[in-house]
mmCIF file with all atom_site columns, C-alpha atoms in Angstrom:
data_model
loop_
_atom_site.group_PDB
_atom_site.id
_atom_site.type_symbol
_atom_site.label_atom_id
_atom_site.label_alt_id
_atom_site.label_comp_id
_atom_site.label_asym_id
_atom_site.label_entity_id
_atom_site.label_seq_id
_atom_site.pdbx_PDB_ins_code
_atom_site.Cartn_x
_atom_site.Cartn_y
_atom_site.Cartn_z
_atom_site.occupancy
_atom_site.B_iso_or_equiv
_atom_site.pdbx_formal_charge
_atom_site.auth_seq_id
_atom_site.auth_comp_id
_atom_site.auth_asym_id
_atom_site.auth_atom_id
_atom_site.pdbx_PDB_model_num
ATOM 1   C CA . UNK A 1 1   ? 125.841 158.179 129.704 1.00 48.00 ? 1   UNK A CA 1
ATOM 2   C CA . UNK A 1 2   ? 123.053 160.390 130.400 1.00 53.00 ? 2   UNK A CA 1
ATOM 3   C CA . UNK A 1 3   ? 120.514 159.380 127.453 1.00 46.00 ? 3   UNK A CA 1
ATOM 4   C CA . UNK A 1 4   ? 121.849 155.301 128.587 1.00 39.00 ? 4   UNK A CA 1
ATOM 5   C CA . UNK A 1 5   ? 120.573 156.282 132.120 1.00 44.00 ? 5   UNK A CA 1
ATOM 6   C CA . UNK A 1 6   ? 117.313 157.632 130.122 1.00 41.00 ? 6   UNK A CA 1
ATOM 7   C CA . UNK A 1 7   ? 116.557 154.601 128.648 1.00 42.00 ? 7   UNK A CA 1
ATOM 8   C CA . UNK A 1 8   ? 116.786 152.281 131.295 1.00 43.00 ? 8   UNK A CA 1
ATOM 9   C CA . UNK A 1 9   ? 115.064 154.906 133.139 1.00 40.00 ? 9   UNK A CA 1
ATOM 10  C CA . UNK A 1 10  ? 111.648 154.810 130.765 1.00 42.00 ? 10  UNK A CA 1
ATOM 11  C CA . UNK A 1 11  ? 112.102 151.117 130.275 1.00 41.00 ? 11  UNK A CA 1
ATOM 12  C CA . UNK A 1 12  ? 111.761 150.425 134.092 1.00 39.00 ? 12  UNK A CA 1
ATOM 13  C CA . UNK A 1 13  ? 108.819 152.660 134.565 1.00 36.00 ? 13  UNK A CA 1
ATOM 14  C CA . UNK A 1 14  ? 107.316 150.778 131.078 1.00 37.00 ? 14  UNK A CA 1
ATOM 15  C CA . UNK A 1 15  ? 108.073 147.384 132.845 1.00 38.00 ? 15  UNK A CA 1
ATOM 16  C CA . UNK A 1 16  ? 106.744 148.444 135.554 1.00 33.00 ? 16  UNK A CA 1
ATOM 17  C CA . UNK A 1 17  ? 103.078 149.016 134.210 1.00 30.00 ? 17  UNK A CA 1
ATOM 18  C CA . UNK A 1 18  ? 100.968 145.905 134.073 1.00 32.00 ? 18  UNK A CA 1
ATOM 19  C CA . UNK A 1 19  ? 101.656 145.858 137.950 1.00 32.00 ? 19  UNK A CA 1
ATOM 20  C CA . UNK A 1 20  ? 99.482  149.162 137.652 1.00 30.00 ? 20  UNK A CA 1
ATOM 21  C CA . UNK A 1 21  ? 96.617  147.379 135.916 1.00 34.00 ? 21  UNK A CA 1
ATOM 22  C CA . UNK A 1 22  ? 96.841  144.604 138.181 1.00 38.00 ? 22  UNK A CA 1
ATOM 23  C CA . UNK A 1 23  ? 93.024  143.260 138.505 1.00 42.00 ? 23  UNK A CA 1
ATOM 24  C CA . UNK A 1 24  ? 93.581  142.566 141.530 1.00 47.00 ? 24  UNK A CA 1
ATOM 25  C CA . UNK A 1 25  ? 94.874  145.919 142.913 1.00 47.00 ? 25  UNK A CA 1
ATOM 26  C CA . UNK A 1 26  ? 91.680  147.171 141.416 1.00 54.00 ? 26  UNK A CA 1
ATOM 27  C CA . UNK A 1 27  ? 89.987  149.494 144.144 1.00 70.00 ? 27  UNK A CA 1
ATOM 28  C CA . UNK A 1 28  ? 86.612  149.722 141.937 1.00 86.00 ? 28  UNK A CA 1
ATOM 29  C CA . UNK A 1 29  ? 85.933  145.570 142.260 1.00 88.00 ? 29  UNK A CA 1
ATOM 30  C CA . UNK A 1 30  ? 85.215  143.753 145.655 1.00 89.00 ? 30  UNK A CA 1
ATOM 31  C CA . UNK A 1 31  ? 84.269  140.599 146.770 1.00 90.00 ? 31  UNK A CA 1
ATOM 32  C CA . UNK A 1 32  ? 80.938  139.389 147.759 1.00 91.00 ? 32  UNK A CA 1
ATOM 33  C CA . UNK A 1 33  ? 79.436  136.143 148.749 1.00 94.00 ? 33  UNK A CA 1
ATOM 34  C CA . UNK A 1 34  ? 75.628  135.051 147.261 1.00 93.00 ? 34  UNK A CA 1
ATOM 35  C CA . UNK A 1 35  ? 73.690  132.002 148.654 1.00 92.00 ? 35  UNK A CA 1
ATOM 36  C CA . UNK A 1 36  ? 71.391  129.877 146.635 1.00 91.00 ? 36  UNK A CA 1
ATOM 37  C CA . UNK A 1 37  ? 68.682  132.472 146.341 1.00 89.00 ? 37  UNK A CA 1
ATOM 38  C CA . UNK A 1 38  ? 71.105  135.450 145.560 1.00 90.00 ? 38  UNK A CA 1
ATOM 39  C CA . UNK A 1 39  ? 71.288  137.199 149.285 1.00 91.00 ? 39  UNK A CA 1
ATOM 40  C CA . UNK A 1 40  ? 74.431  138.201 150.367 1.00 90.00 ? 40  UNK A CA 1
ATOM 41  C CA . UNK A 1 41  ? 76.396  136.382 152.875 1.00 91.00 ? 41  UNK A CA 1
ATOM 42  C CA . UNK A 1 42  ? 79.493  137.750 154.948 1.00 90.00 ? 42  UNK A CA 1
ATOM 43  C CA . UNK A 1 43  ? 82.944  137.770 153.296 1.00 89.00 ? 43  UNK A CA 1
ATOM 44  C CA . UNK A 1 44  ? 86.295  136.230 155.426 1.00 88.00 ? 44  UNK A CA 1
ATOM 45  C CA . UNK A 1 45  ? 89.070  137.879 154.203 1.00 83.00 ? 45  UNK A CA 1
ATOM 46  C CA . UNK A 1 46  ? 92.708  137.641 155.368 1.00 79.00 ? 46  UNK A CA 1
ATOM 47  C CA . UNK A 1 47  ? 94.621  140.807 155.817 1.00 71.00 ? 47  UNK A CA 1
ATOM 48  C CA . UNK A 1 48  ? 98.560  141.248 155.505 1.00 67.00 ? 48  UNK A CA 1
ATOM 49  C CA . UNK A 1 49  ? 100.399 142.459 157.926 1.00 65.00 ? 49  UNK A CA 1
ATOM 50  C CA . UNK A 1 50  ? 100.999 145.868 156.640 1.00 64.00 ? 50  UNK A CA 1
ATOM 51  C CA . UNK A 1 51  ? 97.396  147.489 155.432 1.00 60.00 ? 51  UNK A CA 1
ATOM 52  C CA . UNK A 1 52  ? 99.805  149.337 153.008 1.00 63.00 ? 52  UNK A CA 1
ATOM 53  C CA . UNK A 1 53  ? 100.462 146.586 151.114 1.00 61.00 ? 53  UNK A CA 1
ATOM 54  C CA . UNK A 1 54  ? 96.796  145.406 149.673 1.00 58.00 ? 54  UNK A CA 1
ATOM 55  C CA . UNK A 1 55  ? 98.637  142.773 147.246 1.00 62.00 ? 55  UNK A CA 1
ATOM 56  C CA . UNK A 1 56  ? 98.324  139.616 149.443 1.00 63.00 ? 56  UNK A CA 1
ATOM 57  C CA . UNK A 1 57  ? 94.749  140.597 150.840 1.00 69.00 ? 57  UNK A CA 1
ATOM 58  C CA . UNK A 1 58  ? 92.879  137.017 150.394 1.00 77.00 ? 58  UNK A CA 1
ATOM 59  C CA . UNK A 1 59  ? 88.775  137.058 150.179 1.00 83.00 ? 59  UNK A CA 1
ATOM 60  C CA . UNK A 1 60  ? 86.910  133.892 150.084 1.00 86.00 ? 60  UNK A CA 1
ATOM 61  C CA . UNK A 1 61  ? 83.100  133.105 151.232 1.00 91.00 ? 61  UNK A CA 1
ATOM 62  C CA . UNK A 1 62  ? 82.874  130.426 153.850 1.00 91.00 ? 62  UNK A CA 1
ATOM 63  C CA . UNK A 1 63  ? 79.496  129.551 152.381 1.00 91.00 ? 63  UNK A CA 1
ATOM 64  C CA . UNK A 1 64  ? 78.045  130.144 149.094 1.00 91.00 ? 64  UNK A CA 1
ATOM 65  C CA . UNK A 1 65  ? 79.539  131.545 146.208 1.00 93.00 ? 65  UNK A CA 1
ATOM 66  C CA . UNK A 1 66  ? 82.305  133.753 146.079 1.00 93.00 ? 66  UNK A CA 1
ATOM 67  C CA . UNK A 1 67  ? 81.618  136.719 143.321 1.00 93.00 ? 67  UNK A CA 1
ATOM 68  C CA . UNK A 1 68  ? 83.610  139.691 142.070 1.00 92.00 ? 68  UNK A CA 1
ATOM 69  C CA . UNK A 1 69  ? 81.170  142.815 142.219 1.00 93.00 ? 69  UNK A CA 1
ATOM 70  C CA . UNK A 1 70  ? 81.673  146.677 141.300 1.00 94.00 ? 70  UNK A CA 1
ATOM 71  C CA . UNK A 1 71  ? 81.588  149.540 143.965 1.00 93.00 ? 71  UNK A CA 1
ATOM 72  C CA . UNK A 1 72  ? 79.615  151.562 143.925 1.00 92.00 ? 72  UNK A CA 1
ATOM 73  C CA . UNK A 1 73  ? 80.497  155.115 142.520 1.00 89.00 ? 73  UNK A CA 1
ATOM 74  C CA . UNK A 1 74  ? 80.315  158.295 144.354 1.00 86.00 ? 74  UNK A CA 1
ATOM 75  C CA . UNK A 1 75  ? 76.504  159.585 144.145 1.00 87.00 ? 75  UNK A CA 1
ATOM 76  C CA . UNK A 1 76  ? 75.402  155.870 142.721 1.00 89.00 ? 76  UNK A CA 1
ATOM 77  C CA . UNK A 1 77  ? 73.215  153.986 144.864 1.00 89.00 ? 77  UNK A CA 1
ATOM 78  C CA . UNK A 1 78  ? 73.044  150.235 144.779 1.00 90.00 ? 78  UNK A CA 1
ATOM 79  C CA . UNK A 1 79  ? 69.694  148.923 143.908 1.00 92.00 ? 79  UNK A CA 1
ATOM 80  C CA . UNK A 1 80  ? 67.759  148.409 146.491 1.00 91.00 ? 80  UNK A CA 1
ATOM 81  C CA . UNK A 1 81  ? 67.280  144.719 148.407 1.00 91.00 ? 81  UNK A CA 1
ATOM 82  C CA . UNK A 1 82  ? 64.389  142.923 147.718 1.00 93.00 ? 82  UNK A CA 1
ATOM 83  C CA . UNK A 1 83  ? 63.258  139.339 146.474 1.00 94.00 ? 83  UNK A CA 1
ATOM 84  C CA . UNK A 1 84  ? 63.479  140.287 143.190 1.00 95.00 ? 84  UNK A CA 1
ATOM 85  C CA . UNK A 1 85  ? 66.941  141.895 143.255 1.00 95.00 ? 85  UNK A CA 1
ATOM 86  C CA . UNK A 1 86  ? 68.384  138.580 145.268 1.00 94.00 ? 86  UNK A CA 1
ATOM 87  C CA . UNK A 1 87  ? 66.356  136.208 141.917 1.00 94.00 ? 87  UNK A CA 1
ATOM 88  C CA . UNK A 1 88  ? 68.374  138.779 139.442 1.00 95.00 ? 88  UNK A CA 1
ATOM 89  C CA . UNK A 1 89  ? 71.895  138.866 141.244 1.00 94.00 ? 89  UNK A CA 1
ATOM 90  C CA . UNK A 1 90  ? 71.566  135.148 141.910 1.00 93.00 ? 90  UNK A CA 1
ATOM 91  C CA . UNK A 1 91  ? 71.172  134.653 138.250 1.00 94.00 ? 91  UNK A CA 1
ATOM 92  C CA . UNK A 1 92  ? 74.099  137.260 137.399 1.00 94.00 ? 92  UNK A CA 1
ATOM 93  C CA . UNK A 1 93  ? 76.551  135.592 139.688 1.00 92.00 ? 93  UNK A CA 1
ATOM 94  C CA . UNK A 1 94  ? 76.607  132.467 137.985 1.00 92.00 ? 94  UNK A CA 1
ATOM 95  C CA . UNK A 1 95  ? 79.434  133.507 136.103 1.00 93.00 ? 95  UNK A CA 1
ATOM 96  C CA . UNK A 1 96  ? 81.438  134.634 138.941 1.00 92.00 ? 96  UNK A CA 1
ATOM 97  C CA . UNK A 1 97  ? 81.111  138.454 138.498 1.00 93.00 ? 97  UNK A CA 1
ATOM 98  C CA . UNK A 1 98  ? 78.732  141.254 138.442 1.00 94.00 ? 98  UNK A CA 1
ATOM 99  C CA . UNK A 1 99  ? 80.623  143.513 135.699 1.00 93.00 ? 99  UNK A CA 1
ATOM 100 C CA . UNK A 1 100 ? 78.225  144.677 133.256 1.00 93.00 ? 100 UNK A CA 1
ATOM 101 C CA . UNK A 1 101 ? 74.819  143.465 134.993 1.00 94.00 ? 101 UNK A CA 1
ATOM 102 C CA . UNK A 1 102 ? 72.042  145.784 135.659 1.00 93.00 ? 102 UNK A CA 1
ATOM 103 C CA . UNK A 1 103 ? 68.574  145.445 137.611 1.00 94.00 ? 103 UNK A CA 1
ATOM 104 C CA . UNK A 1 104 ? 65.197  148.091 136.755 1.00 93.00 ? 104 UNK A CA 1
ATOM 105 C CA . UNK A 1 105 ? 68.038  149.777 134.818 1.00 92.00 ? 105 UNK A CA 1
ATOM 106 C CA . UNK A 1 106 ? 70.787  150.255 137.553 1.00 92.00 ? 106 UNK A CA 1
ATOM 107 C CA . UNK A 1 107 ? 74.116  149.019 137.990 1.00 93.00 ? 107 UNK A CA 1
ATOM 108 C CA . UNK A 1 108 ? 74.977  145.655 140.267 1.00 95.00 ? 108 UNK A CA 1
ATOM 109 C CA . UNK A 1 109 ? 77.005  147.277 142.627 1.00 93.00 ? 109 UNK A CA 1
ATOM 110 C CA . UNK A 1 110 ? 77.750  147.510 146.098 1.00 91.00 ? 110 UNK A CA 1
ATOM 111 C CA . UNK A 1 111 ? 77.550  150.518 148.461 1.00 89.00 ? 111 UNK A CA 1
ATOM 112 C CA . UNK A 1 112 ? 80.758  150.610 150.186 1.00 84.00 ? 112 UNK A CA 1
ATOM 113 C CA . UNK A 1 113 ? 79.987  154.392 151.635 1.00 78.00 ? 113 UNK A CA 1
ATOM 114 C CA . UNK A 1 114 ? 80.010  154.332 155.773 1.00 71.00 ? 114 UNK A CA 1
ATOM 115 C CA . UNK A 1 115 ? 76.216  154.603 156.577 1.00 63.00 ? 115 UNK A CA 1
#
């Protein structure tokens, strides 16, 4: 009974684990919005009722185009704004994400630190 109780056990936490990897739960991706020429715009995003519960949190860019971008990490500053950073973001967005794009060798990400 025990080892039965064991198995359903590991096979509920094992079921349990694509929730975990969830893209979407993913606290090191946000949301940003880039016009035309690659500046950011403000993001609207709809909040559930319980701040606990980040599943049903709904981002989208009232105007221009809505982009998945990574945060910033802990000491890593995002590049700085500029004309030529907007050209090179604008231009990396087109796909829909920032993952994996760099500009004068630093990572497209943005600073979510409080300033």
């Amino acid at each position: 009974m025990i080892r039965l109780s064991l198995i359903a056990f590991t096979a509920a936490l094992l079921g349990g684990a694509p929730a975990l990897a969830d893209p979407q739960m993913n606290p090191a991706m946000t949301t940003v919005c880039l016009d035309v020429g690659g500046e950011s715009l403000p993001v609207v995003c709809q909040m559930p009722g319980s701040r606990l519960d980040r599943r049903d949190v709904f981002c989208h860019c009232p105007e221009g185009q809505r982009v998945d971008a990574p945060v910033c990490g802990a000491h890593e500053p995002a590049p700085p704004e500029s004309l030529a950073y907007d050209k090179a973001r604008r231009v990396a967005g087109r796909d829909g994400t920032l993952v994996g794009d760099s500009f004068q060798g630093r990572r497209m990400c943005v600073d979510l630190s409080p300033r």
